[in-house]
Short mmCIF file of C-alpha atoms and ligand atoms in Angstrom, two decimals:
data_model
loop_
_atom_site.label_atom_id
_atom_site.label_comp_id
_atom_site.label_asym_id
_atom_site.label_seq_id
_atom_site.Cartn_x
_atom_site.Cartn_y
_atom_site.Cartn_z
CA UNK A 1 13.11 42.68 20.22
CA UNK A 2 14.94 40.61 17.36
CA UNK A 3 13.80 39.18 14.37
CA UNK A 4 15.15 35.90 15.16
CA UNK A 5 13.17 35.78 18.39
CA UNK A 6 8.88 35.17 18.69
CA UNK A 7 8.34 36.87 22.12
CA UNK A 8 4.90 34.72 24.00
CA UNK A 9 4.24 36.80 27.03
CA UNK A 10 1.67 35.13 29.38
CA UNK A 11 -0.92 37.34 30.51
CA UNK A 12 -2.06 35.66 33.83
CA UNK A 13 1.16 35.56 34.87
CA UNK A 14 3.40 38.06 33.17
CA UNK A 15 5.97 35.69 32.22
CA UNK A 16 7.37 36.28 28.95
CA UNK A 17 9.66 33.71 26.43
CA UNK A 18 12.00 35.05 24.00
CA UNK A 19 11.61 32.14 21.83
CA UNK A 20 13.99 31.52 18.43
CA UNK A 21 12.13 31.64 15.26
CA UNK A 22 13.86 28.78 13.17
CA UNK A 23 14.12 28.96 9.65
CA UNK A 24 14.54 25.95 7.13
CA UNK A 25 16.15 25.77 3.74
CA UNK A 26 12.75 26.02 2.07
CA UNK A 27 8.95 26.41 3.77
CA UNK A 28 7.73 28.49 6.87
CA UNK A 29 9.37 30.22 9.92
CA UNK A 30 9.17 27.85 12.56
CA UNK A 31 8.94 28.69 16.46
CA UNK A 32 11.27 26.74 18.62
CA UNK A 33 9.17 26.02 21.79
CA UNK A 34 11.30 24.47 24.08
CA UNK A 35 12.04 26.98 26.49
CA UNK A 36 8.50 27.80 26.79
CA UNK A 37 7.65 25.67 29.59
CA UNK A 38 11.28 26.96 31.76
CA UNK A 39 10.25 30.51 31.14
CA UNK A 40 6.20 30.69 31.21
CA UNK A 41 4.95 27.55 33.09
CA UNK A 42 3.47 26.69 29.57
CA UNK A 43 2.85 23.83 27.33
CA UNK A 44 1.56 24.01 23.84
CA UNK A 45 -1.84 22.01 23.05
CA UNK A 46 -1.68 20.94 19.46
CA UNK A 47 -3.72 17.71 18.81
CA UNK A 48 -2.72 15.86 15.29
CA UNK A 49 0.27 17.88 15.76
CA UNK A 50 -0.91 20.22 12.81
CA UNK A 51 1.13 23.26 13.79
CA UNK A 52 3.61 21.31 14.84
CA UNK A 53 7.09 20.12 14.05
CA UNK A 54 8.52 17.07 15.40
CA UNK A 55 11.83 17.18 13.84
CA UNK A 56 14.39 18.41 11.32
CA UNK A 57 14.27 16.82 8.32
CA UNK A 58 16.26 17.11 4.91
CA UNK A 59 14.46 13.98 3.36
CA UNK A 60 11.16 15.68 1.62
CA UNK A 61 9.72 18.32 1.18
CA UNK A 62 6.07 19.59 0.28
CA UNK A 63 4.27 22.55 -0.30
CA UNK A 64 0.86 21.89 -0.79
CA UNK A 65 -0.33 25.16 -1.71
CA UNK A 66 1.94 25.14 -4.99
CA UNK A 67 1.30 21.52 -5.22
CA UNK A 68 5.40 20.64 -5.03
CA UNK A 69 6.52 17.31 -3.44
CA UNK A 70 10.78 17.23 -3.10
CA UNK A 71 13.34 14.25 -2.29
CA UNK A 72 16.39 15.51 -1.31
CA UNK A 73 15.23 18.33 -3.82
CA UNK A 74 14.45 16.29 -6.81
CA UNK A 75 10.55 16.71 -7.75
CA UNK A 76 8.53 13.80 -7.73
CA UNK A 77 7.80 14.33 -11.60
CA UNK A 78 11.72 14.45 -12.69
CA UNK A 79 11.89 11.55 -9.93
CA UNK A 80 8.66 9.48 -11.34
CA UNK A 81 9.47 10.27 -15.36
CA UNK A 82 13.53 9.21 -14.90
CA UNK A 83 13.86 7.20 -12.00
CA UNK A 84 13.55 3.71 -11.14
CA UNK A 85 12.35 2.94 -7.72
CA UNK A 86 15.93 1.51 -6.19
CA UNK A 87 17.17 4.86 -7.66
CA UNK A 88 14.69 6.62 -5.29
CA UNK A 89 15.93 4.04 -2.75
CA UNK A 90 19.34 5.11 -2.93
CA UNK A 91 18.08 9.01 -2.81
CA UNK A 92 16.17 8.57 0.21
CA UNK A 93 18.35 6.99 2.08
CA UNK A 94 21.75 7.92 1.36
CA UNK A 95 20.97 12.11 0.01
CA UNK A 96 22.13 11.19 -3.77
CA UNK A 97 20.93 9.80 -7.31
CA UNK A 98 23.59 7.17 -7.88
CA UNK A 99 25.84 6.78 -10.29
CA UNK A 100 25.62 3.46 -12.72
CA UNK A 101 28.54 1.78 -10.28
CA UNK A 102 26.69 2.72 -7.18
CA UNK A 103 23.70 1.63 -8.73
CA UNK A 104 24.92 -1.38 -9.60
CA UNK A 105 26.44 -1.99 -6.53
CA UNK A 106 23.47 -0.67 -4.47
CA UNK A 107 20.99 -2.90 -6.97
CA UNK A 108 23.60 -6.03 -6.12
CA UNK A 109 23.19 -5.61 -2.64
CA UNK A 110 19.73 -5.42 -2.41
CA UNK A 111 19.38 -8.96 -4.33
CA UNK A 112 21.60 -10.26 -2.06
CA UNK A 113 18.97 -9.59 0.39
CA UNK A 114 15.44 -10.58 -1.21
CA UNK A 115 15.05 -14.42 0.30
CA UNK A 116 14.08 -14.90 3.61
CA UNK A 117 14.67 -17.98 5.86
CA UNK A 118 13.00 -21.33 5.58
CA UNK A 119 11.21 -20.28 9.00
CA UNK A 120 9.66 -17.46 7.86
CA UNK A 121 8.06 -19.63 5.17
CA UNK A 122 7.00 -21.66 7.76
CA UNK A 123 5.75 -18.34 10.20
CA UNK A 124 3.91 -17.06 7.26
CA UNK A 125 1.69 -20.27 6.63
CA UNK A 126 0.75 -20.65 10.01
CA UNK A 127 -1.63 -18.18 9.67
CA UNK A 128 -5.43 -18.71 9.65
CA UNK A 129 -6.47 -19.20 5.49
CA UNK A 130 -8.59 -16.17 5.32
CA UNK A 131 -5.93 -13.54 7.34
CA UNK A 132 -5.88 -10.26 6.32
CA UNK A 133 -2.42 -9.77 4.40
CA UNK A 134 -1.79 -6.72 6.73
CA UNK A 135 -1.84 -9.01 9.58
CA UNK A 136 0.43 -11.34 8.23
CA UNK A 137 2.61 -8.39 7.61
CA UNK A 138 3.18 -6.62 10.20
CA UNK A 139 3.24 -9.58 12.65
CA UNK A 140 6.25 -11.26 10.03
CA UNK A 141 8.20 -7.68 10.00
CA UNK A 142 7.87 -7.33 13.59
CA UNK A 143 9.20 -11.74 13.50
CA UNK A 144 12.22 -10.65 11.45
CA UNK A 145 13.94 -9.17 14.58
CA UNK A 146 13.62 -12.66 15.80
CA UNK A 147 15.94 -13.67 12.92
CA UNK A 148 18.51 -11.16 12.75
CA UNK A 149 20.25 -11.18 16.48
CA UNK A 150 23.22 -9.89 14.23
CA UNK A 151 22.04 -6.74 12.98
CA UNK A 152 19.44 -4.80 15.54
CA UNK A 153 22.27 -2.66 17.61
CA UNK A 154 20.70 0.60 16.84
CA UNK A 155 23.85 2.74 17.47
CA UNK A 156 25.94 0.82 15.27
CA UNK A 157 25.86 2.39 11.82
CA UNK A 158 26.31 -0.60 9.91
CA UNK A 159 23.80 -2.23 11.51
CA UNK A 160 21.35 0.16 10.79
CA UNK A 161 22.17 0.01 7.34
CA UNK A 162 22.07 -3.55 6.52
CA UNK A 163 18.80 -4.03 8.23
CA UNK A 164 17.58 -0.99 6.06
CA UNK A 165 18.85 -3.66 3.02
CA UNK A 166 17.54 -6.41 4.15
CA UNK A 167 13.78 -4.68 4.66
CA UNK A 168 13.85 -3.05 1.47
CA UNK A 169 14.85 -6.11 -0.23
CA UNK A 170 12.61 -9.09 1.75
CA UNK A 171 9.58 -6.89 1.54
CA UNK A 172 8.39 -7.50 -2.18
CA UNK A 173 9.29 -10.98 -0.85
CA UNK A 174 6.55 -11.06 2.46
CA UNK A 175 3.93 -9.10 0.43
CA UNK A 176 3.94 -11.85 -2.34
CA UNK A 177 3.65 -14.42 -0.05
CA UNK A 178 0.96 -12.70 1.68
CA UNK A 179 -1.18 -13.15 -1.63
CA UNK A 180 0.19 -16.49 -2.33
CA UNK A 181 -1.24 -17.92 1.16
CA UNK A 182 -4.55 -16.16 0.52
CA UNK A 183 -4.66 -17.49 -2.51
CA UNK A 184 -3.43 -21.33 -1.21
CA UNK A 185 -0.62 -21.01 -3.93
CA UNK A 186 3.18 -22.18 -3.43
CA UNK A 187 5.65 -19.64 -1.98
CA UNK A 188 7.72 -18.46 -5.32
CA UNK A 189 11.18 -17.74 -4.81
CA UNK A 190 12.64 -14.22 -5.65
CA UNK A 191 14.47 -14.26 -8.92
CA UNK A 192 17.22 -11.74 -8.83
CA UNK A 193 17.61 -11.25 -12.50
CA UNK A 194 14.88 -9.42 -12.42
CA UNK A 195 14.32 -5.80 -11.99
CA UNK A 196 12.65 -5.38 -8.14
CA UNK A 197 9.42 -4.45 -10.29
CA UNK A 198 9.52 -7.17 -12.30
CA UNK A 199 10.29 -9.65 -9.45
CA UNK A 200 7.39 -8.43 -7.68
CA UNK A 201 5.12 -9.18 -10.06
CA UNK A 202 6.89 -12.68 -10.54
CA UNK A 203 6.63 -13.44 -6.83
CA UNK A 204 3.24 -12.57 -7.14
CA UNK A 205 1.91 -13.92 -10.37
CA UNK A 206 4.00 -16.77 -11.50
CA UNK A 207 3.25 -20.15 -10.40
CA UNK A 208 5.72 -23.12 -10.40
CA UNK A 209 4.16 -25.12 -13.18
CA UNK A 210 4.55 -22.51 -15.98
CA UNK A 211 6.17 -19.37 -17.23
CA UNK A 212 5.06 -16.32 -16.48
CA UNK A 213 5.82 -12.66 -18.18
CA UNK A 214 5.07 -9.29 -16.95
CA UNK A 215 4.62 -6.73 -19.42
CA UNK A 216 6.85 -3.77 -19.36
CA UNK A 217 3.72 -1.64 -19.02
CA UNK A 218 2.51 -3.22 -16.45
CA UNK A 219 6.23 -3.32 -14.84
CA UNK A 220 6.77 0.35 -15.54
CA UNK A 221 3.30 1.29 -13.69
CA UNK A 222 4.47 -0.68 -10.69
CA UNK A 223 7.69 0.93 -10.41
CA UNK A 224 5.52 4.20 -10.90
CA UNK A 225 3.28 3.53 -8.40
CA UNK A 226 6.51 2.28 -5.68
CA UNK A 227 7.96 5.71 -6.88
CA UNK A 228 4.83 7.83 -5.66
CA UNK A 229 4.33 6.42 -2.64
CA UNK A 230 8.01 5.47 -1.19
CA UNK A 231 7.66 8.76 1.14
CA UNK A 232 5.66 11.60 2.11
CA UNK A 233 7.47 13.68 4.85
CA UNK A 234 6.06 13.22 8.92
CA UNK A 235 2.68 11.56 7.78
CA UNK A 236 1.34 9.26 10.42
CA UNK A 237 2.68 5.92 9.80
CA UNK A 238 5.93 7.78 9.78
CA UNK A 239 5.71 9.67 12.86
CA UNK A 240 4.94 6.20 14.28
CA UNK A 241 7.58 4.33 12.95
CA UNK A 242 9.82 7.90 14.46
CA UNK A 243 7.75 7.56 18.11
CA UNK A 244 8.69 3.72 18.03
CA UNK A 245 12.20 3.89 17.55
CA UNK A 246 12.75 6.67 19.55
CA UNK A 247 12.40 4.55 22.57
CA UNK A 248 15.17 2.66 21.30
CA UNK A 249 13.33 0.08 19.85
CA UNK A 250 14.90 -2.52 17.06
CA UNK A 251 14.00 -1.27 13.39
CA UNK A 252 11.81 -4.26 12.52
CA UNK A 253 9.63 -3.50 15.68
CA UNK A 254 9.65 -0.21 14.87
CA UNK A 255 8.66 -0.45 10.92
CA UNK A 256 5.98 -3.07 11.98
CA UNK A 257 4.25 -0.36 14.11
CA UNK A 258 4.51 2.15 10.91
CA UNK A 259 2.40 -0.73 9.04
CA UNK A 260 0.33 -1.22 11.81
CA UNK A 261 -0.51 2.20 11.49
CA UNK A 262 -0.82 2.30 8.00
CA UNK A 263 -3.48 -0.18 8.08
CA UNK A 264 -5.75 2.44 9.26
CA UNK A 265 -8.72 3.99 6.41
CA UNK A 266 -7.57 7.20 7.36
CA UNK A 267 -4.14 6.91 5.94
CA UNK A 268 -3.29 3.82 3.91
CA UNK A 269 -7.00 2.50 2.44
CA UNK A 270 -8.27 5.67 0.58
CA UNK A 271 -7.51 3.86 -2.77
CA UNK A 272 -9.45 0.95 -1.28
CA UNK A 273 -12.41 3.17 -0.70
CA UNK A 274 -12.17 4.57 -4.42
CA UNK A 275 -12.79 1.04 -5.99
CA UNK A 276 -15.40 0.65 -3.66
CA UNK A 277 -17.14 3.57 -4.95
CA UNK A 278 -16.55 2.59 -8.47
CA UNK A 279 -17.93 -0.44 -7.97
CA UNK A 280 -20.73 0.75 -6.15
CA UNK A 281 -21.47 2.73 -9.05
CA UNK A 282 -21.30 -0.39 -11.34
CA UNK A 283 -23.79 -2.40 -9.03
CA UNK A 284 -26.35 -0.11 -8.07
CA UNK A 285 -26.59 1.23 -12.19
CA UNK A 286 -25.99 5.26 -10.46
CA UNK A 287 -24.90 7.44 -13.20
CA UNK A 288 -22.05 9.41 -13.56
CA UNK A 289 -24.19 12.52 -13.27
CA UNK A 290 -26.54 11.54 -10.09
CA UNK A 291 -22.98 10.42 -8.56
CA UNK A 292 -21.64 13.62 -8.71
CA UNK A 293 -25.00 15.44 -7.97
CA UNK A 294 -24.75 13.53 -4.35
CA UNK A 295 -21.30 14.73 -4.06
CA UNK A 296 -22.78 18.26 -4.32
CA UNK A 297 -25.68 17.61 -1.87
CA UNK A 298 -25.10 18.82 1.04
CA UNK A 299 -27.57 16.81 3.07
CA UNK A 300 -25.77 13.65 1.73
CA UNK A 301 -22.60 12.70 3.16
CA UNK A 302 -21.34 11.11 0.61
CA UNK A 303 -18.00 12.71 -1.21
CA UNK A 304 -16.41 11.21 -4.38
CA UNK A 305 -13.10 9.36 -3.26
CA UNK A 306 -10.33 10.54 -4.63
CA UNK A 307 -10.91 14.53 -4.95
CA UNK A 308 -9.16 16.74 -2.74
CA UNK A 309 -6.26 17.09 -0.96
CA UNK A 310 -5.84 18.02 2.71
CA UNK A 311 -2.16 19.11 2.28
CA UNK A 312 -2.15 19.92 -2.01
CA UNK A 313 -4.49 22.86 -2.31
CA UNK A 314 -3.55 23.61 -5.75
CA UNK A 315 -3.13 19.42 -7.68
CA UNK A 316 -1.32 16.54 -5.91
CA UNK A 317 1.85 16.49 -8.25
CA UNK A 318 1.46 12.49 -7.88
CA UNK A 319 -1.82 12.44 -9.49
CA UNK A 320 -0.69 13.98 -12.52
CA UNK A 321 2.39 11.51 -12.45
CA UNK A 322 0.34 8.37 -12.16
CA UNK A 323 -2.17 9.83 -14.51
CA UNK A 324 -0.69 8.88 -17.45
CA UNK A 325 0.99 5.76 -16.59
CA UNK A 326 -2.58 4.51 -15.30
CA UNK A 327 -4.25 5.86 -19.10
CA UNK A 328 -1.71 3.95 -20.95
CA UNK A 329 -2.19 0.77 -19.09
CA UNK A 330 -5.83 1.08 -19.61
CA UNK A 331 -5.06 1.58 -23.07
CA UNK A 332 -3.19 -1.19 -23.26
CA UNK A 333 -5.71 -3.41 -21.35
CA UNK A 334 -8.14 -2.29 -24.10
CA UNK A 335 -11.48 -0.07 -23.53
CA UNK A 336 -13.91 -3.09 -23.45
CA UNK A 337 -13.79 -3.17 -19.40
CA UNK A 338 -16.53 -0.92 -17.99
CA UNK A 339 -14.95 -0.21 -14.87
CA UNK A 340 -12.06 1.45 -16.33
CA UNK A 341 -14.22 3.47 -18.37
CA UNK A 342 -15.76 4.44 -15.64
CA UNK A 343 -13.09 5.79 -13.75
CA UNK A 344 -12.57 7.96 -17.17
CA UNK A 345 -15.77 9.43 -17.66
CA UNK A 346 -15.62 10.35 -13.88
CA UNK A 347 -12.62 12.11 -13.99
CA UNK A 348 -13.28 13.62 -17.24
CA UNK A 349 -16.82 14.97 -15.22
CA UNK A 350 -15.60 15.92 -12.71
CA UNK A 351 -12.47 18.08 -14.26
CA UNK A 352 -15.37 20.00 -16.45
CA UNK A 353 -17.50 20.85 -13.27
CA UNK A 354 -17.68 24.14 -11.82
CA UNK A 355 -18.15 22.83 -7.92
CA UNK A 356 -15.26 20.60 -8.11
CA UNK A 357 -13.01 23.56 -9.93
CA UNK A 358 -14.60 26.25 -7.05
CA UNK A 359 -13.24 24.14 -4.29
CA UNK A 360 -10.24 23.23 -6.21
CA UNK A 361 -10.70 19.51 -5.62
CA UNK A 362 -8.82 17.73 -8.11
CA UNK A 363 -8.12 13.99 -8.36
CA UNK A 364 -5.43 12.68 -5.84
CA UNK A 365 -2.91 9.74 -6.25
CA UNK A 366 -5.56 7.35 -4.55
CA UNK A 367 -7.86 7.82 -7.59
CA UNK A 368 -5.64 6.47 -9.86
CA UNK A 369 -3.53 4.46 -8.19
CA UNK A 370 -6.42 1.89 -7.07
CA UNK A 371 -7.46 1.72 -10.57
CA UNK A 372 -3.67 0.87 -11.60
CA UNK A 373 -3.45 -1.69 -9.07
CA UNK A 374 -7.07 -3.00 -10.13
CA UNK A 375 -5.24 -3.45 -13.92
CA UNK A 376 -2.39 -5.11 -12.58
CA UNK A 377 -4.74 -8.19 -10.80
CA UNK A 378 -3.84 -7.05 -7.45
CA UNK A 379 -6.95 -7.88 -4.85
CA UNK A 380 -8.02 -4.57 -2.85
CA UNK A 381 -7.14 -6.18 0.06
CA UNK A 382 -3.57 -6.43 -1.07
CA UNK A 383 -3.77 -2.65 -1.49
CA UNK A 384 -2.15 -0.85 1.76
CA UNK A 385 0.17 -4.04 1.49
CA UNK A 386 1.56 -2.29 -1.83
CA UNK A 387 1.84 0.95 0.13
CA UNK A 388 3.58 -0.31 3.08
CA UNK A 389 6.18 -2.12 0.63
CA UNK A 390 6.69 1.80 -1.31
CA UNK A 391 6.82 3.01 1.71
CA UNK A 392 9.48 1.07 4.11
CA UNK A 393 12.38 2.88 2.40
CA UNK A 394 10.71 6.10 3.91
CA UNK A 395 10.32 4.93 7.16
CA UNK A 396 13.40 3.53 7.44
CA UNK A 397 15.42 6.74 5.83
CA UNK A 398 13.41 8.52 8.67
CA UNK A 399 14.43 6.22 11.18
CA UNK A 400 18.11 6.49 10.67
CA UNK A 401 18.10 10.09 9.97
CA UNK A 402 16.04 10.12 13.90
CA UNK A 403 19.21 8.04 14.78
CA UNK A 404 21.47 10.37 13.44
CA UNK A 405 19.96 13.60 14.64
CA UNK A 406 21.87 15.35 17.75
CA UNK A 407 18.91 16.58 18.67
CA UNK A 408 17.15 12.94 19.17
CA UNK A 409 15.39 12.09 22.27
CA UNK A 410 12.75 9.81 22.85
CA UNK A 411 9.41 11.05 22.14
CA UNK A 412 7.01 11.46 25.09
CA UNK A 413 4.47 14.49 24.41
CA UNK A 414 2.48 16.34 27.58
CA UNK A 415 -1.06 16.38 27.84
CA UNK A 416 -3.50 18.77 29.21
CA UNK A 417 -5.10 16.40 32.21
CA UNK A 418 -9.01 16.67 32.31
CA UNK A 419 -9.41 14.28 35.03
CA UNK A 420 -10.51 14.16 38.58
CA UNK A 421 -8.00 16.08 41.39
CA UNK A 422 -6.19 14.24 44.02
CA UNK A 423 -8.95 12.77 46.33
CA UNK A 424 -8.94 10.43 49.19
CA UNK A 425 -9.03 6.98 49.14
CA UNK A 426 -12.64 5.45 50.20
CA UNK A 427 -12.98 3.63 53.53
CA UNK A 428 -13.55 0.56 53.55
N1 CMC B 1 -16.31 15.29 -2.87
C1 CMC B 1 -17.21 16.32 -2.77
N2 CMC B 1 -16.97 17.47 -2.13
C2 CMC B 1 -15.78 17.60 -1.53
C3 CMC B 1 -14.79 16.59 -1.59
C4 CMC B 1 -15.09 15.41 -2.30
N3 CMC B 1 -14.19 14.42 -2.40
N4 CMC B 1 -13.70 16.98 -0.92
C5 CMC B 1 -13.98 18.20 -0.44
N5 CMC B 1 -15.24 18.58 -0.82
C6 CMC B 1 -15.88 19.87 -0.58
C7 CMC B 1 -16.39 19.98 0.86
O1 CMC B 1 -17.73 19.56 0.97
C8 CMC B 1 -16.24 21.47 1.09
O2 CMC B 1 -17.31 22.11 0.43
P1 CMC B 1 -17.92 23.50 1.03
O3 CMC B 1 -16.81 24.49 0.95
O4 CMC B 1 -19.06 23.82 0.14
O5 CMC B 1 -18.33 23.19 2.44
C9 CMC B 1 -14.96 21.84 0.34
O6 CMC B 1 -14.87 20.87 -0.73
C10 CMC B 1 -13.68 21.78 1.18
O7 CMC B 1 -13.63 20.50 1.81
P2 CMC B 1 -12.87 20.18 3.18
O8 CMC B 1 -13.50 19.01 3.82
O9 CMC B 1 -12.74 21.44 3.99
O10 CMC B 1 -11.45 19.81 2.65
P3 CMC B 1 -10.37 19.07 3.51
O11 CMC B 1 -9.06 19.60 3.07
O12 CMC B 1 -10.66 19.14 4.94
O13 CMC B 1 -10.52 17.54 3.07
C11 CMC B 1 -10.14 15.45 2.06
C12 CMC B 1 -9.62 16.88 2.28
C13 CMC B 1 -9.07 14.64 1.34
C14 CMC B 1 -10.42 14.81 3.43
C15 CMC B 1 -11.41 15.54 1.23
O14 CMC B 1 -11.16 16.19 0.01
C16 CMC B 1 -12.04 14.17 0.98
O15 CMC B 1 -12.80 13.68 1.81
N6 CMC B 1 -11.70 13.53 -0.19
C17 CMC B 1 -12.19 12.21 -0.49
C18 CMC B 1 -11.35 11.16 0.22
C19 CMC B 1 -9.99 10.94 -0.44
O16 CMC B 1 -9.87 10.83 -1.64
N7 CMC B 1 -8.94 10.83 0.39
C20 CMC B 1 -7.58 10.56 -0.09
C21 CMC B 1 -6.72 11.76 -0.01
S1 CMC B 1 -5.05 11.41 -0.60
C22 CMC B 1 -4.38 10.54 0.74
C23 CMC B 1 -2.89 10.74 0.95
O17 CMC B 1 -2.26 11.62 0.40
O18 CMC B 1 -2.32 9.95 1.74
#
């Protein structure tokens, strides 16, 4: 028997598998199942795929015992305290911080990119008056392909990367306009000497009949928030944008699905479903201490958004990064506004409490990044909009690296049938 080798013997049948035990550059021994089946007659059963790995990846990394999140080895902290978000751009997709030229020159490009055509203006204000702006989204990604006969030839690499361009660039641009047609406002157009932070908020906030001015704490909490979120390894959406465009599917199809699936409560509206608690809070006059006494109950099913983890057992490392980016905006939006100071005392609650410290349930990015985007004027339903927008450059680092994997094939899992047997057909 080797050590490179997990040996599965069948005992109904006596079939054995020597099966290789893969190891990565970091995290746990892995067992390569795809002989299973040609030796043993065997498929796994695995649903959510939670002891299961789809692919290789060298993109991130996390260990949620120790609470460590990696790009390309950089921690998110070094990444979130020195980076700006095209930086992390450039890191996701390419494997390396630039340099200032290839910043420049990677920053240039992008700009180059941020319009989009008359039509989509058109596309985009077609839409019903009260759509929800992940509606509008995903249906204009999934339009783009429509637009861009030029570029959607998967297995041409330059293809591939100047549709990865011209998403990460027009997205700021769709989400903005989003808010502007909820909001029956006039379509702004990008302004490219702007940071992409600042330009967001511009596209978002400014209005053609006067100036407007982000402030560079506000800016530097957006670019914060882009940072944390722009990619978490094989998390749903992300799996779905891999299952898509494994098929061969065009990238825009394929990163509208990823939104599509992001839209979901379980993945991409947790921060949603913390301001909704906070305001609950607010309008039914609970206190912070019978709040957290329901948490405890166990005949109430109620649990305080934004504790725990189901991966980061330990602290989510993008909490503490957002933490203090989200205190110094709330600083700087002054202490007068009671929901804020809400979310404070909560925190600072539930951090002294011995249940919450037990069960090692500490706040998670969603606590704090609902309340940034709350400071920053963004409506909640604008919130998974701002996470699909972080995270396109992660779905679209995944995608290529899919497309660039030898060991690619289109995804089509097996399932265990429950159903009736073969039967015949009833006369008639
Ligand atoms: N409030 C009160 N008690 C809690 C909470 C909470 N938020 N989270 C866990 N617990 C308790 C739970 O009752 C259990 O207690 P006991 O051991 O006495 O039975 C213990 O802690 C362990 O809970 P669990 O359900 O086994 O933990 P889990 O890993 O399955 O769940 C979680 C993780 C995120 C689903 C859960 O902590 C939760 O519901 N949190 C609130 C929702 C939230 O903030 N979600 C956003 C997560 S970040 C999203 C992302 O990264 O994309």
């Amino acid at each position: 028997m080797s050590n490179d080798t997990v040996t599965i013997t069948d005992n109904a049948t006596g079939k054995s598998a020597d099966l290789p035990r893969i190891q990565g550059s970091i995290g746990r021994p892995t067992v390569d199942v795809r002989k299973l089946a040609g030796s043993t007659d065997l498929f796994t059963y695995d649903p959510g795929f939670a002891a299961t790995a789809s692919c290789k990846s060298s993109i991130t990394y996390i260990d949620g015992d120790q609470g460590i999140l990696l790009h390309r080895g950089y921690s998110i902290e070094d990444l979130a305290a020195n980076s700006n978000y095209l930086e992390v751009c450039h890191l996701l997709l390419d494997g390396e911080l630039p340099n200032q030229d290839e910043f420049n020159e990677f920053e240039s490009i992008i700009k180059n990119h941020t319009m989009v055509h008359e039509n989509i203006h058109r596309f985009m204000s077609g839409f019903r008056y009260d759509a929800h702006p992940m509606a509008m989204l995903s249906a204009t990604v999934a339009a783009l392909a429509s637009f861009y006969h030029d570029s959607i030839d998967i297995n041409d690499e330059e293809h591939r990367k100047i549709t990865a361009h011209r998403l990460i660039a027009k997205m700021p641009t769709m989400a903005s306009y989003c808010f502007k047609h909820m909001r029956g406002q006039p379509f702004m157009s990008p302004k490219n000497n702007l940071s992409y932070s600042e330009n967001f908020l511009h596209l978002m906030f400014a209005v053609p009949a006067g100036d407007y001015v982000p402030s560079p704490t506000a800016v530097r909490a957006l670019e914060t928030i882009l940072i944390l979120h722009a990619d978490h390894e094989q998390n749903a959406s992300t799996s779905t944008v891999r299952l898509a465009g494994s098929s061969g599917a065009n990238p825009f199809a394929s990163i509208a699905a990823g939104i599509a699936c992001l839209w979901g409560p379980a993945h991409g509206g947790a921060n949603e479903a913390v301001m909704n608690m906070l305001d609950d809070i607010m309008d039914t006059g609970a206190t912070i201490e019978s709040t957290i006494a329901r948490a405890k109950d166990k005949s109430d099913p109620f649990r305080l958004m934004g504790f725990g983890h189901r991966v980061y057992k330990n602290y989510d490392p993008r909490a503490a990064c957002i933490q203090k980016v989200c205190h110094d905006l709330l600083d700087e939006l002054g202490g007068d506004q009671p929901l804020f100071q809400l979310a404070r005392e909560l925190e600072e609650a539930v951090l002294a409490d011995d249940y919450f410290k037990e069960r090692k349930l500490f706040p998670n990015v969603d606590f704090y990044s609902g309340i940034v985007l709350r400071a920053l004027n963004i409506p909640m339903s604008m919130f998974t909009v701002m996470f699909a927008m972080s995270r396109t450059v992660g779905w679209i680092a995944h995608w290529q690296e899919m497309h660039n994997d030898p060991e690619f094939r289109i995804g089509r899992p097996q399932q265990i049938y429950t159903g009736e047997t073969h039967r015949p057909y009833p006369k008639k």
